[in-house]
Amino acid sequence: MLLEDLKVVLKVAEFRNITAAAESLDMRTATASAAIKRVERSLGVELFIRTTRQLRLSVVGERYIPNCAQALQILDLAQQNVKDDLDIIEGELKISVPSDLGRNLILPWLDEFMAIHTGITLKLHITDSNIDFYRDPVDIAIRYGTPKDANLYGFKICNVPRVVCATEQYLKNHTKLKHPNDLISHNGLLYQLHDIIHDVWEFAEHGKPIKVKMQSNRSSNDAELVRRWCVSGKGVAMKSSLDMSNDLLNEKIVPVLTDFTPKPSELWLICPSRQTITPALRLLREHLKEKCHIILTQLIDKGVLQKIDLQ
């Protein structure tokens, strides 16, 4: 009986659907079906009851599959311990990254990481949506904001100040921005996630909150598109300083309202279980921390951020 076949069986049991399980494993449905048949033939029993509309565990399957899952976890842990002892850095990283940060910063950082650790392979999933580790084909997610699910394992990479920015040409053609309330007369470039448009921008002045509801003729669920609109002079954006770092450092855009503090964020590396906390993941976290530190330090040197913004 092949271990890979057992992994297919466990995934089918998880999804209760052969096609969905096959997609998550990056294989053809026919290949997954053949794996199930080989395991059932080896055991001499049926693990699943199949009908034209649904698939469910048989009585034997309900007893066998939890034991099988536990055995595979023990085996995976043993294999990982051997690699840890030998300092072997290899394996597949299945990572989900945000659209803007992922394409423009994390992608080249991952290329550097793989050039150093040549035993690593990569599957990259780009989306701004929340990740369901039991549905989506990823083991690691890099996301803004503190993880809210207590069942997940999170590793903070850094604090990420937000910036309000626009092109100099846009600012020349519109009323001056001296206070967040002046934003009311400007066009906000808005980010939308799960049908919620983030049109209320929050600031702090001497510890007191300020909230401004923005007017806008553009919104998108793709953070990179919001950045592109900003760089092309379509309005004012409030974005992660990491997302906007290249454009700020190259002076394609300029920060505004620098005397006020936009509500900050954090960057986290998230994984679903202890089994995914490998030496490669730990090294990746340190690599990302170093790269983020370099970018944020450059923004401080440029005068875009202050050191206090990172605390």
PDB file of C-alpha atoms in Angstrom, residues 12 51 63 98 115 119 128 132 144 157 165 175 211 217 228 237 256-257 266 271 285 287 294 304:
ATOM      1  CA  VAL A  12     -11.266  12.477  -0.091  1.00  0.00           C
ATOM      2  CA  THR A  51     -23.858   7.210  -5.128  1.00  0.00           C
ATOM      3  CA  ARG A  63     -13.052   3.449  12.001  1.00  0.00           C
ATOM      4  CA  PRO A  98      -1.598  39.251  -0.974  1.00  0.00           C
ATOM      5  CA  ALA A 115      18.469  30.586  -4.852  1.00  0.00           C
ATOM      6  CA  GLY A 119      16.088  22.077  -2.344  1.00  0.00           C
ATOM      7  CA  ASP A 128      -6.360  39.084  -1.008  1.00  0.00           C
ATOM      8  CA  ASP A 132      -9.312  28.319   4.332  1.00  0.00           C
ATOM      9  CA  TYR A 144      -1.916  41.730   6.942  1.00  0.00           C
ATOM     10  CA  ILE A 157       6.953  39.455  10.676  1.00  0.00           C
ATOM     11  CA  CYS A 165      -0.392  59.195  -0.665  1.00  0.00           C
ATOM     12  CA  THR A 175      -7.460  71.435  -2.546  1.00  0.00           C
ATOM     13  CA  LYS A 211     -12.527  58.986  11.200  1.00  0.00           C
ATOM     14  CA  ASN A 217     -15.386  56.876  -8.006  1.00  0.00           C
ATOM     15  CA  ARG A 228      -1.899  51.511  -9.833  1.00  0.00           C
ATOM     16  CA  ALA A 237      -4.974  56.128  -1.389  1.00  0.00           C
ATOM     17  CA  VAL A 256       0.414  63.471   2.673  1.00  0.00           C
ATOM     18  CA  LEU A 257      -0.995  64.232   6.124  1.00  0.00           C
ATOM     19  CA  GLU A 266       0.923  44.104  10.989  1.00  0.00           C
ATOM     20  CA  CYS A 271       0.023  28.134   9.123  1.00  0.00           C
ATOM     21  CA  ARG A 285      10.148  33.972   8.276  1.00  0.00           C
ATOM     22  CA  HIS A 287      14.233  36.076   5.442  1.00  0.00           C
ATOM     23  CA  ILE A 294      15.412  46.900   4.931  1.00  0.00           C
ATOM     24  CA  VAL A 304       8.306  58.920   4.725  1.00  0.00           C
TER      25      VAL A 304
END
